[in-house]
CSV table of C-alpha atoms in Angstrom, one decimal:
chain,number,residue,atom,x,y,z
A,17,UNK,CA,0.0,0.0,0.0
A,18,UNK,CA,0.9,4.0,-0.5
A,19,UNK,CA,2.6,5.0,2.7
A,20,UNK,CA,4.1,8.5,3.7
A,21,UNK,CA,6.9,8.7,6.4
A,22,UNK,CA,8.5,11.2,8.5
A,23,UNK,CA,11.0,12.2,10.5
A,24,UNK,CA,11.6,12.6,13.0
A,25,UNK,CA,8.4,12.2,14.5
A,26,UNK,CA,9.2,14.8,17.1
A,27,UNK,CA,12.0,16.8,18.0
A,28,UNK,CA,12.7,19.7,20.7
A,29,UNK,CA,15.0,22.6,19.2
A,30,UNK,CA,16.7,25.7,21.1
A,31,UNK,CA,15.0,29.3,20.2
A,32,UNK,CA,17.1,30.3,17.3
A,33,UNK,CA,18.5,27.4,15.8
A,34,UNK,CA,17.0,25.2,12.7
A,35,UNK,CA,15.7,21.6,12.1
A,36,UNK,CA,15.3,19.6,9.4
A,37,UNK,CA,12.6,17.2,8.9
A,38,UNK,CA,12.4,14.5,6.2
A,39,UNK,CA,9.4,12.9,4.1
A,40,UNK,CA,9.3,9.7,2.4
A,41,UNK,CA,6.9,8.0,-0.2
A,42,UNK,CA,6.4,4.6,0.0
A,43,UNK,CA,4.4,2.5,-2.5
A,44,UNK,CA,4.1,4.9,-4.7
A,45,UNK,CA,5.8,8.0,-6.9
A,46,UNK,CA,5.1,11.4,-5.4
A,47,UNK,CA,4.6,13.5,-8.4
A,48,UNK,CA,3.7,16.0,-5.7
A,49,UNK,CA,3.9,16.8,-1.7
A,50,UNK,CA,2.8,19.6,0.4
A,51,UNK,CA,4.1,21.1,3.2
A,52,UNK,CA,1.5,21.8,6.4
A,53,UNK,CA,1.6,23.0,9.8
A,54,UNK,CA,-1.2,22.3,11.6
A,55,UNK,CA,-1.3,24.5,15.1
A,56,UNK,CA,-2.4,23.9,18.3
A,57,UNK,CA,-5.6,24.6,17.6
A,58,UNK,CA,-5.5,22.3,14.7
A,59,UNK,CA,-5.8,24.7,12.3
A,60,UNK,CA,-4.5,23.5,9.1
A,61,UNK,CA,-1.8,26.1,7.3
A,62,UNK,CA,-0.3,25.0,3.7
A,63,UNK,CA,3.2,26.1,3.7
A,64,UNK,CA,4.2,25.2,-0.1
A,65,UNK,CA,3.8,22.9,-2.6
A,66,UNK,CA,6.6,21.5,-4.7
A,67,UNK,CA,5.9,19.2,-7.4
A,68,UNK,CA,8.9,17.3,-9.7
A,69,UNK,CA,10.1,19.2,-12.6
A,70,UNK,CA,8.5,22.4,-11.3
A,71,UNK,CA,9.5,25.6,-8.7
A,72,UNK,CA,8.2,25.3,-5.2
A,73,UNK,CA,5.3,27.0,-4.4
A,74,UNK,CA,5.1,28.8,-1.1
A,75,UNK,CA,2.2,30.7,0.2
A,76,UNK,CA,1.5,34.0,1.7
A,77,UNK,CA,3.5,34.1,5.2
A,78,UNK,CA,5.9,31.6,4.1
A,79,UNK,CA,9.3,31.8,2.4
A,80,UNK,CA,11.9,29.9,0.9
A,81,UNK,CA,14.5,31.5,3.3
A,82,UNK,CA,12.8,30.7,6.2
A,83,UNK,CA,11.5,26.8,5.2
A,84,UNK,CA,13.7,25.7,2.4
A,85,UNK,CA,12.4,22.6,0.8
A,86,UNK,CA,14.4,19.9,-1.3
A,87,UNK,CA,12.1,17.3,-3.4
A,88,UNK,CA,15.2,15.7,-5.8
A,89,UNK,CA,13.2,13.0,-6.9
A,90,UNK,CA,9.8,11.0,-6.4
A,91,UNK,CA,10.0,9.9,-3.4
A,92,UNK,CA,12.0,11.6,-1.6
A,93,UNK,CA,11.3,15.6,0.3
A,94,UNK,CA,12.9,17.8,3.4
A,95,UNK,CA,12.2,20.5,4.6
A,96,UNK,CA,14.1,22.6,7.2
A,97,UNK,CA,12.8,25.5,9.7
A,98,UNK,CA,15.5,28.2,9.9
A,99,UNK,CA,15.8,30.1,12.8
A,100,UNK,CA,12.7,28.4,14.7
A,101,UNK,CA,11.1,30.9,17.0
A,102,UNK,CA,7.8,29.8,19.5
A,103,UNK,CA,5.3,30.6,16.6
A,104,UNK,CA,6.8,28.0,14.4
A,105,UNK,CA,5.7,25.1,16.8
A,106,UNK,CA,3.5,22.8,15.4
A,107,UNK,CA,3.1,19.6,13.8
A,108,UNK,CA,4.3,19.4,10.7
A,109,UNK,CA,3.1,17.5,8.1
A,110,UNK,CA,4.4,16.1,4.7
A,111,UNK,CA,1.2,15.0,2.2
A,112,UNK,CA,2.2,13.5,-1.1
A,113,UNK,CA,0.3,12.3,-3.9
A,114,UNK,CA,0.6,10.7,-7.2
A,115,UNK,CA,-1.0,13.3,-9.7
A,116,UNK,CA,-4.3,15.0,-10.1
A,117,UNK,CA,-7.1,13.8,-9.2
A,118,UNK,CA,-5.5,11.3,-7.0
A,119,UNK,CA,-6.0,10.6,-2.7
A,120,UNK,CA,-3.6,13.0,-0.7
A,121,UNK,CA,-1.8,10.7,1.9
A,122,UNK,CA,-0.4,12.4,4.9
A,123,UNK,CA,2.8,11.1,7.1
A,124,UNK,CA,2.1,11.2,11.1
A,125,UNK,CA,4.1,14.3,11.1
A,126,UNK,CA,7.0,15.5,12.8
A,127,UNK,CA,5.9,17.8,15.8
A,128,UNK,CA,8.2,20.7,16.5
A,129,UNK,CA,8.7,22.0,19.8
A,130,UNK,CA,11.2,25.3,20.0
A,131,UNK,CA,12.6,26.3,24.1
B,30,UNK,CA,-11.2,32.6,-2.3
B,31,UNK,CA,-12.3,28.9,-1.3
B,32,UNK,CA,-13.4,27.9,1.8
B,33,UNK,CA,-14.9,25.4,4.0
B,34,UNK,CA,-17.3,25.7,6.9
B,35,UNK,CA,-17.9,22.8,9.5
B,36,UNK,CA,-20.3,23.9,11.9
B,37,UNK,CA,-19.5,21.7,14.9
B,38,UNK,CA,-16.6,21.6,16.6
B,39,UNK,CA,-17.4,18.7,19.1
B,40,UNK,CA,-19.6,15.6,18.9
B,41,UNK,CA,-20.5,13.5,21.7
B,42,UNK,CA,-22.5,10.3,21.2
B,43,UNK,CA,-23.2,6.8,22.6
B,44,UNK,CA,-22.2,3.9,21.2
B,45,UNK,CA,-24.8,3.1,18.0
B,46,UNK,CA,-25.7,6.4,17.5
B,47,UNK,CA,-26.3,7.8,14.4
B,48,UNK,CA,-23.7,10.7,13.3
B,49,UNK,CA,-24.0,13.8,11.0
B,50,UNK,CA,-20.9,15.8,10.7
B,51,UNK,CA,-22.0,18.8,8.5
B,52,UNK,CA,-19.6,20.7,6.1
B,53,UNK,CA,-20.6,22.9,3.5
B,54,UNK,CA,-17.8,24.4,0.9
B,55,UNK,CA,-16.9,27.7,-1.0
B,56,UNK,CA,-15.8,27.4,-4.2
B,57,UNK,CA,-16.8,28.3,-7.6
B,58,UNK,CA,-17.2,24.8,-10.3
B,59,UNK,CA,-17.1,21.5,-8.9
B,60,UNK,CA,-14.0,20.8,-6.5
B,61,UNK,CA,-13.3,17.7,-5.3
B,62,UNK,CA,-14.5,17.4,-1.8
B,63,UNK,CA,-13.2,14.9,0.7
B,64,UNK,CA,-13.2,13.8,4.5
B,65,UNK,CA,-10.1,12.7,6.6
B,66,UNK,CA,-9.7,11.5,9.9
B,67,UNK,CA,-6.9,12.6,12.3
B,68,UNK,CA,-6.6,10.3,15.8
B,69,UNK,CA,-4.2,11.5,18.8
B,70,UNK,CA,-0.4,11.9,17.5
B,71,UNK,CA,-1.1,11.1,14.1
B,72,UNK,CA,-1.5,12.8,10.6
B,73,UNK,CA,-5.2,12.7,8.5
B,74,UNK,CA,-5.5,10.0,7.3
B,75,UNK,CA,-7.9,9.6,4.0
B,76,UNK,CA,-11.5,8.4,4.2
B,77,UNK,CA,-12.7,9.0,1.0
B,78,UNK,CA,-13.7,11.6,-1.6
B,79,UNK,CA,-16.3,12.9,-3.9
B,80,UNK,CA,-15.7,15.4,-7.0
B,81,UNK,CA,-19.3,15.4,-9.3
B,82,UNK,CA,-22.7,16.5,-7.9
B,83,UNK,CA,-24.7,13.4,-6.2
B,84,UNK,CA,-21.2,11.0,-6.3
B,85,UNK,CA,-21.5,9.5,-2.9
B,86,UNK,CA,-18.0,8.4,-1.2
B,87,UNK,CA,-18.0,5.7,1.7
B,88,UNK,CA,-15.5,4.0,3.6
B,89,UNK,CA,-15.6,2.3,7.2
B,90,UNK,CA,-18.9,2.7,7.0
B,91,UNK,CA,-19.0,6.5,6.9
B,92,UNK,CA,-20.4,8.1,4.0
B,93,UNK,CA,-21.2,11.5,1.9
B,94,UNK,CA,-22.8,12.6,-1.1
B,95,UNK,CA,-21.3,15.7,-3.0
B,96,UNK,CA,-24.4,18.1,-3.2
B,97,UNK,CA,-23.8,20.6,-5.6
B,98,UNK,CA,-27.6,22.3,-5.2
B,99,UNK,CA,-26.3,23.3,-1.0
B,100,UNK,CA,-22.7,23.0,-1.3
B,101,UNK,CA,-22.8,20.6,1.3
B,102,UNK,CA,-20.3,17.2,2.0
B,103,UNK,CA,-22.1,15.9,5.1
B,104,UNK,CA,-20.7,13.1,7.1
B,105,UNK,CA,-22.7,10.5,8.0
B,106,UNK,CA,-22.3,7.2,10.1
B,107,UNK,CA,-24.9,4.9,10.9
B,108,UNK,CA,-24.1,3.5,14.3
B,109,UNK,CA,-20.2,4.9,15.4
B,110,UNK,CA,-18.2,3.1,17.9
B,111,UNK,CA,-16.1,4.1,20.8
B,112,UNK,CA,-13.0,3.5,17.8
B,113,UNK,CA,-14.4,6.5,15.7
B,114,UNK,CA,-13.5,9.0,18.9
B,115,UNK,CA,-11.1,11.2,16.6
B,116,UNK,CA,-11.2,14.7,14.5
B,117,UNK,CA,-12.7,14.2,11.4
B,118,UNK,CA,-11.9,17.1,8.7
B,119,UNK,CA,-13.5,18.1,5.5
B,120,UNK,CA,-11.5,19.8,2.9
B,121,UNK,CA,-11.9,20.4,-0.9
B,122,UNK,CA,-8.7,21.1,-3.4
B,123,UNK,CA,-8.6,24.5,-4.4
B,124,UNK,CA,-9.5,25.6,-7.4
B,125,UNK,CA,-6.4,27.3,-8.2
B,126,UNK,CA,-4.9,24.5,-10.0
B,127,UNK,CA,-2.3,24.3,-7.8
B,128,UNK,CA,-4.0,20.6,-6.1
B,129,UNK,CA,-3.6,22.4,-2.5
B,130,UNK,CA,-6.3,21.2,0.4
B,131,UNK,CA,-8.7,23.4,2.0
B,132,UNK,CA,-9.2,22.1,5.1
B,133,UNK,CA,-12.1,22.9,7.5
B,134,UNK,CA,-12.0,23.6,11.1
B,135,UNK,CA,-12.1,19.9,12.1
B,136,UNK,CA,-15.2,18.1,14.7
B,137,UNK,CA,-13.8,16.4,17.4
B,138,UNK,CA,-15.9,13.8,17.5
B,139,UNK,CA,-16.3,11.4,21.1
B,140,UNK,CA,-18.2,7.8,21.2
B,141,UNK,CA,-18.6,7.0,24.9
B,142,UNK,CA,-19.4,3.3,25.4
């Protein structure tokens, strides 16, 4: 079956410093995968979308220079938080799919927590 | 721009009660609606999805029908079990052509034995 995973699935970082967190396909070819933080009040916020062959998307109140994502190949996307500040906690999540018109699976996330 | 309204934001039923989540969209044309379900610690995970007027999706035994006439995507479960206690989320892709989810607010949704 078509499995997304991440890592790590949670990770603790000091004010000011950056983390990386990584998001695998599995069972299928991720044509496409989008970046989400989803708050504590489970809000859902789309941070960018990168699809193969094109430029990553990002949306309003998110940058490159602050969440710069890699997606080399099909399966295969990272993101990192630079600089993480206490309004970038959050579970983060990686959803990838196959192409249009196709089911969006979701990893578990990787939560962040910034001291 | 696109949207998506769910009007409760907690559930609480007894075992073998019949459940209505209710989620009504935004969105000019016919976006494909769908409805995921998110337990403790873990990502959404897919139920199902509808994208033409009067398609009805199902899975687990929860189902909707895609009604274009009230823009509405209701969730509906015959008789829910203690195991469908999670947040259950309705979200259509935009219609931006850029394949992004619109999610909705999210029902926490409780099944008390």
């Amino acid at each position: 079956g078509a499995l997304v995973y991440q890592y790590p699935r949670r990770t603790i970082c000091k004010s000011g410093t950056s983390m990386r967190m990584e998001c695998q396909a599995v069972g299928f070819q991720a044509t496409s995968v989008a970046w989400y933080r989803q708050s504590p009040q489970k809000t859902f916020e789309l941070i960018a979308l990168s699809t193969v062959n094109s430029a990553i998307k990002y949306e309003q109140n998110f940058t490159q220079e602050k969440f710069p994502i890699s997606h080399p190949n099909l399966s295969f996307s990272s993101m990192t938080v630079l600089n993480a500040y206490l309004e970038d906690r959050g579970l983060y999540l990686c959803g990838a799919r196959q192409g249009p018109n196709t089911e969006v699976f979701f990893g578990k996330g990787t939560r962040l927590t910034v001291v | 721009g696109d949207s998506v309204t769910q009007t409760e934001g907690q559930v609480a039923l007894s075992e073998e009660d019949f459940l209505t989540i209710h989620c009504n969209y935004s969105a000019s044309g016919y976006p494909a609606l769908f409805w995921y379900v998110q337990y403790p610690g873990e990502g959404p995970q897919f139920l199902f999805r509808a994208s033409r007027d009067k398609e009805k999706g199902s899975s687990r035994g929860f189902e909707a029908t895609y009604d274009k006439g009230t823009t509405s995507f209701h969730l509906r479960k015959a008789s829910v079990q203690e195991s469908d206690s999670a947040v259950y989320y309705c979200a259509l892709e935009g219609s931006s052509g850029s394949w992004q989810l619109i999610f909705g607010s999210g029902t926490q949704l409780t099944v008390m034995p």
